[in-house]
CSV table of C-alpha atoms and ligand atoms in Angstrom, one decimal:
chain,number,residue,atom,x,y,z
R,128,MET,CA,0.1,0.0,0.0
R,129,LYS,CA,1.3,3.4,-0.9
R,130,LYS,CA,2.0,5.6,2.0
R,131,CYS,CA,0.1,8.9,2.3
R,132,SER,CA,2.5,11.9,1.8
R,133,VAL,CA,1.8,14.5,4.4
R,134,LEU,CA,3.3,17.9,4.5
R,135,VAL,CA,2.8,20.0,7.8
R,136,TRP,CA,3.2,23.7,7.0
R,137,ASN,CA,3.7,26.3,9.8
R,138,GLU,CA,4.4,30.1,9.7
R,139,PHE,CA,6.9,29.4,12.5
R,140,ILE,CA,7.2,32.9,14.1
R,141,HIS,CA,5.6,32.7,17.6
R,142,GLU,CA,8.1,29.8,18.6
R,143,LYS,CA,11.0,32.0,17.7
R,144,SER,CA,9.7,35.3,19.2
R,145,ASP,CA,7.5,34.4,22.3
R,146,PRO,CA,9.5,32.5,25.1
R,147,ARG,CA,5.8,31.1,26.3
R,148,VAL,CA,5.5,29.4,22.9
R,149,SER,CA,9.0,28.1,22.5
R,150,ALA,CA,8.8,26.6,25.9
R,151,ILE,CA,6.1,24.4,24.7
R,152,TYR,CA,7.2,23.8,21.1
R,153,PRO,CA,11.0,24.4,21.1
R,154,ASP,CA,11.4,23.0,17.6
R,155,GLY,CA,8.1,24.5,16.2
R,156,ILE,CA,4.6,23.3,16.2
R,157,HIS,CA,5.3,21.7,12.8
R,158,GLN,CA,7.8,19.3,14.4
R,159,THR,CA,5.4,18.4,17.3
R,160,LEU,CA,2.6,17.7,14.6
R,161,LYS,CA,5.2,15.7,12.6
R,162,GLU,CA,6.2,13.4,15.5
R,163,GLY,CA,2.5,12.9,16.5
R,164,LEU,CA,1.6,11.9,12.9
R,165,SER,CA,4.7,9.8,12.2
R,166,VAL,CA,3.8,7.1,14.8
R,167,ASP,CA,1.5,6.0,12.0
R,168,PRO,CA,3.3,3.7,9.6
R,169,HIS,CA,1.0,4.5,6.7
R,170,LEU,CA,2.0,8.2,6.8
R,171,ASP,CA,5.2,9.8,5.2
R,172,VAL,CA,5.4,13.1,7.1
R,173,GLU,CA,7.6,16.2,6.1
R,174,THR,CA,7.5,19.9,7.2
R,175,ALA,CA,7.7,23.4,5.4
R,176,THR,CA,7.8,26.8,6.8
R,177,LEU,CA,7.1,30.4,5.7
R,178,ALA,CA,10.8,31.4,5.7
R,179,GLN,CA,11.8,28.7,3.2
R,180,PRO,CA,12.1,29.7,-0.5
R,181,GLU,CA,8.6,29.7,-1.8
R,182,HIS,CA,7.4,29.0,1.7
R,183,GLY,CA,8.6,25.4,1.0
R,184,LEU,CA,5.5,25.0,-1.2
R,185,THR,CA,7.2,24.5,-4.6
R,186,GLY,CA,5.1,23.0,-7.4
R,187,GLU,CA,7.3,19.8,-7.1
R,188,LYS,CA,6.6,19.5,-3.5
R,189,LEU,CA,2.9,20.0,-3.8
R,190,ASN,CA,2.6,17.7,-6.7
R,191,SER,CA,3.9,14.8,-4.4
R,192,THR,CA,1.8,15.9,-1.4
R,193,ASP,CA,-1.4,14.0,-0.7
R,194,VAL,CA,-2.6,16.0,2.4
R,195,LEU,CA,-1.3,19.5,3.5
R,196,LEU,CA,-1.6,20.7,7.1
R,197,TRP,CA,-1.7,24.5,7.7
R,198,TRP,CA,-0.9,26.5,10.8
R,199,GLY,CA,-0.6,30.2,10.5
R,200,HIS,CA,-1.5,33.2,12.7
R,201,CYS,CA,0.3,36.5,12.7
R,202,ALA,CA,1.8,36.2,9.1
R,203,HIS,CA,-1.1,35.3,6.9
R,204,GLU,CA,-0.5,38.3,4.7
R,205,GLU,CA,3.2,37.5,4.1
R,206,VAL,CA,2.1,34.3,2.2
R,207,LYS,CA,2.6,35.0,-1.4
R,208,ASP,CA,-0.5,35.0,-3.6
R,209,GLU,CA,1.3,33.0,-6.3
R,210,VAL,CA,1.7,30.2,-3.7
R,211,VAL,CA,-1.8,30.4,-2.6
R,212,ASP,CA,-2.9,30.0,-6.3
R,213,ARG,CA,-0.7,26.8,-6.4
R,214,VAL,CA,-2.1,25.3,-3.3
R,215,GLN,CA,-5.7,26.0,-4.3
R,216,LYS,CA,-5.0,24.3,-7.7
R,217,ARG,CA,-3.7,21.2,-6.0
R,218,VAL,CA,-6.7,21.2,-3.6
R,219,LEU,CA,-9.0,21.3,-6.7
R,220,GLU,CA,-7.1,18.5,-8.3
R,221,GLY,CA,-7.5,16.2,-5.2
R,222,MET,CA,-4.9,17.2,-2.4
R,223,GLY,CA,-6.5,17.2,1.1
R,224,LEU,CA,-6.2,20.3,3.3
R,225,ILE,CA,-6.4,20.4,7.1
R,226,ALA,CA,-6.6,23.9,8.3
R,227,LEU,CA,-5.8,24.2,12.1
R,228,HIS,CA,-6.9,26.7,14.6
R,229,SER,CA,-6.0,30.3,13.5
R,230,ALA,CA,-5.7,29.0,9.8
R,231,HIS,CA,-9.4,30.1,9.7
R,232,TYR,CA,-8.0,33.5,8.6
R,233,SER,CA,-5.3,32.1,6.3
R,234,LYS,CA,-5.4,33.2,2.7
R,235,ILE,CA,-5.8,29.8,1.3
R,236,PHE,CA,-8.7,28.9,3.8
R,237,ARG,CA,-10.5,32.0,2.9
R,238,ARG,CA,-10.0,31.6,-0.8
R,239,LEU,CA,-11.4,28.1,-0.7
R,240,MET,CA,-14.3,29.0,1.5
R,241,GLY,CA,-15.3,32.3,-0.3
R,242,THR,CA,-16.5,33.8,2.8
R,243,SER,CA,-15.2,36.1,5.6
R,244,CYS,CA,-14.2,33.1,8.0
R,245,SER,CA,-14.3,35.6,10.9
R,246,LEU,CA,-15.3,34.4,14.5
R,247,THR,CA,-15.4,35.8,18.0
R,248,TRP,CA,-12.5,35.0,20.3
R,249,ARG,CA,-11.2,35.6,23.9
R,250,GLU,CA,-7.8,34.5,25.2
R,251,ALA,CA,-8.7,33.7,29.0
R,252,GLY,CA,-7.5,30.0,29.4
R,253,GLU,CA,-11.0,28.7,29.5
R,254,ARG,CA,-12.1,25.0,29.6
R,255,GLU,CA,-13.4,23.6,26.2
R,256,ARG,CA,-15.5,20.7,25.7
R,257,VAL,CA,-15.4,19.2,22.3
R,258,TRP,CA,-18.5,17.2,21.5
R,259,VAL,CA,-18.5,14.6,18.8
R,260,CYS,CA,-21.8,15.3,16.9
R,261,ASN,CA,-21.1,12.7,14.2
R,262,PRO,CA,-19.8,9.6,15.8
R,263,GLY,CA,-20.0,7.5,12.6
R,264,HIS,CA,-17.5,9.9,10.7
R,265,PRO,CA,-14.1,8.5,9.9
R,266,ILE,CA,-12.4,11.7,11.7
R,267,ALA,CA,-14.4,10.6,15.0
R,268,GLN,CA,-13.3,7.1,15.2
R,269,GLY,CA,-11.9,5.9,18.5
R,270,LEU,CA,-13.2,9.0,20.4
R,271,ASP,CA,-15.8,9.1,23.3
R,272,ARG,CA,-18.8,11.3,23.4
R,273,TYR,CA,-16.8,14.3,24.1
R,274,PHE,CA,-13.2,15.3,25.3
R,275,GLU,CA,-12.1,18.4,27.3
R,276,LEU,CA,-9.1,20.8,27.0
R,277,GLU,CA,-8.4,22.4,30.4
R,278,ASN,CA,-7.1,25.7,29.1
R,279,THR,CA,-7.7,27.1,25.6
R,280,GLU,CA,-8.4,30.3,23.8
R,281,MET,CA,-12.2,30.7,23.1
R,282,TYR,CA,-13.5,30.6,19.6
R,283,GLY,CA,-17.2,31.4,19.2
R,284,GLU,CA,-20.1,31.8,16.8
R,285,PRO,CA,-20.7,33.4,14.4
R,286,PHE,CA,-18.2,31.6,12.5
R,287,GLY,CA,-18.2,33.1,8.8
R,288,ILE,CA,-17.8,29.9,6.9
R,289,PRO,CA,-20.3,28.2,4.3
R,290,THR,CA,-22.5,25.6,5.8
R,291,PRO,CA,-20.2,22.5,6.2
R,292,ASP,CA,-20.8,19.4,4.1
R,293,GLU,CA,-20.3,17.4,7.3
R,294,GLN,CA,-20.2,18.6,10.8
R,295,VAL,CA,-17.9,16.4,13.1
R,296,PHE,CA,-17.2,18.4,16.2
R,297,LEU,CA,-19.1,21.2,18.1
R,298,SER,CA,-17.2,22.9,21.1
R,299,TRP,CA,-18.6,24.4,24.2
R,300,PHE,CA,-16.7,26.8,26.4
R,301,GLU,CA,-16.6,27.8,30.0
R,302,GLY,CA,-17.8,31.2,29.2
R,303,GLY,CA,-21.0,29.9,27.5
R,304,GLU,CA,-20.1,30.2,23.9
R,305,VAL,CA,-20.4,27.4,21.2
R,306,PHE,CA,-18.4,26.9,18.1
R,307,ARG,CA,-18.4,24.6,15.0
R,308,SER,CA,-15.0,23.3,15.7
R,309,GLY,CA,-14.6,20.3,13.2
R,310,ASN,CA,-16.0,20.9,9.8
R,311,CYS,CA,-15.7,19.2,6.3
R,312,TRP,CA,-15.9,20.5,2.9
R,313,LYS,CA,-15.2,19.3,-0.7
R,314,ARG,CA,-13.7,21.7,-3.2
R,315,GLY,CA,-13.2,20.3,-6.6
R,316,ASN,CA,-11.7,16.9,-6.0
R,317,GLY,CA,-10.0,17.9,-2.7
R,318,LYS,CA,-11.3,17.2,0.8
R,319,ILE,CA,-11.0,20.0,3.4
R,320,PHE,CA,-11.2,19.8,7.2
R,321,TYR,CA,-11.1,22.7,9.6
R,322,PHE,CA,-10.1,21.8,13.1
R,323,ARG,CA,-10.3,24.4,15.9
R,324,PRO,CA,-8.0,23.4,18.8
R,325,GLY,CA,-4.4,24.6,18.8
R,326,HIS,CA,-3.5,28.1,20.2
R,327,GLU,CA,0.1,28.5,20.3
R,328,THR,CA,0.5,29.3,24.2
R,329,TYR,CA,-1.2,26.1,25.2
R,330,PRO,CA,0.3,22.5,24.7
R,331,ILE,CA,-2.8,21.4,22.6
R,332,TYR,CA,-0.7,19.5,20.0
R,333,LYS,CA,0.7,17.4,22.8
R,334,ASN,CA,-2.8,16.2,23.7
R,335,PRO,CA,-3.2,12.6,22.5
R,336,THR,CA,-6.8,12.9,21.6
R,337,VAL,CA,-6.1,16.0,19.5
R,338,ILE,CA,-3.3,14.2,17.6
R,339,GLN,CA,-5.5,11.2,17.0
R,340,ILE,CA,-8.1,13.4,15.4
R,341,ILE,CA,-5.6,15.0,13.2
R,342,ARG,CA,-4.3,11.5,12.2
R,343,ASN,CA,-7.9,10.4,11.5
R,344,ALA,CA,-8.3,13.6,9.3
R,345,VAL,CA,-5.2,12.9,7.4
R,346,HIS,CA,-6.5,9.4,6.5
R,347,TRP,CA,-10.0,10.9,5.7
R,348,ALA,CA,-8.5,13.7,3.5
R,349,CYS,CA,-5.6,11.5,1.8
R,350,SER,CA,-6.2,11.9,-2.0
R,351,GLU,CA,-7.7,8.9,-3.7
R,352,GLY,CA,-7.6,10.3,-7.2
R,353,ARG,CA,-6.4,13.3,-9.3
R,354,TRP,CA,-8.3,15.4,-11.6
R,355,ILE,CA,-6.1,17.7,-13.8
R,356,ASP,CA,-8.7,20.2,-15.0
R,357,SER,CA,-7.7,22.0,-18.2
R,358,CYS,CA,-11.2,22.9,-19.7
R,359,PRO,CA,-10.2,21.2,-22.9
R,360,ASN,CA,-11.8,21.7,-26.4
R,361,VAL,CA,-12.9,18.3,-27.7
R,362,PRO,CA,-13.9,17.1,-31.2
R,363,LYS,CA,-17.3,15.7,-31.6
R,364,GLU,CA,-17.4,11.9,-31.2
R,365,GLU,CA,-20.6,10.3,-32.4
R,366,ALA,CA,-21.5,6.8,-31.1
R,367,PRO,CA,-22.3,4.4,-34.1
R,368,GLU,CA,-25.7,3.4,-32.6
R,369,PHE,CA,-26.5,7.1,-32.4
R,370,LYS,CA,-25.7,7.8,-36.1
R,371,GLU,CA,-27.9,4.8,-37.0
R,372,SER,CA,-30.9,5.8,-35.0
R,373,ALA,CA,-30.5,9.4,-36.2
R,374,SER,CA,-30.6,8.4,-39.8
R,375,LYS,CA,-33.6,6.1,-39.2
R,376,ASN,CA,-35.4,9.1,-37.7
R,377,SER,CA,-35.0,11.3,-40.6
R,378,GLU,CA,-36.3,8.6,-42.9
R,379,THR,CA,-39.5,8.1,-41.0
R,380,ASN,CA,-40.2,11.8,-40.4
R,381,PRO,CA,-41.8,13.3,-43.4
R,382,SER,CA,-41.3,16.9,-42.1
R,383,GLU,CA,-37.6,16.7,-42.6
A,440,ZN,ZN1,-5.1,31.2,18.8
């Protein structure tokens, strides 16, 4: 069985500028995610970051990627539009995309959704209860009815997204808000999953349940096919039986 090629993309800025973040993720969020995903022998995991040439997202690299994970927060606008175009094209062809936490405001996620993708938020270390609202979904396999994160940043409704094709998780926060925290869409031939948990000042990606969900999502989104859409001009091809019945019709119809 061919392994699923996974690329974890991280803007990798907070880890180098904020000691609270580097204490949790000394090698970057992308490395922690890579370690969590790499325990699965069916996944072949690599990483890329904003500072690399072409943000580590060359045509060649994307062409061999089955699922792209995206973590960004303070540098969304630094991502070059030509790279966003390239990622979008690959999603439409069949590459899976998993947008994590503050990637709700990334250029690529907003491009693919076509809506504002805004939300309400509060950074107060509140408890979050993530409810599984679609227990039969592949991304929810192995989970209980809900799980809790003791300290999180709150994200609340309204969330400016198109209605998800499938809703997997719904979060409740200590302050009373709720949020659609695990949502699936298809764009072209590619599957997209938005997953809320992951604020950089809390060790969210060290939580085994969170990592299990991201692994499940990678398997769900892993491309099964590819459609290179070029809008081709094609010559007319008539089926022989169609020609035959068309000529019969003209013989029996006196008006022609
Ligand atoms: Zn955050």
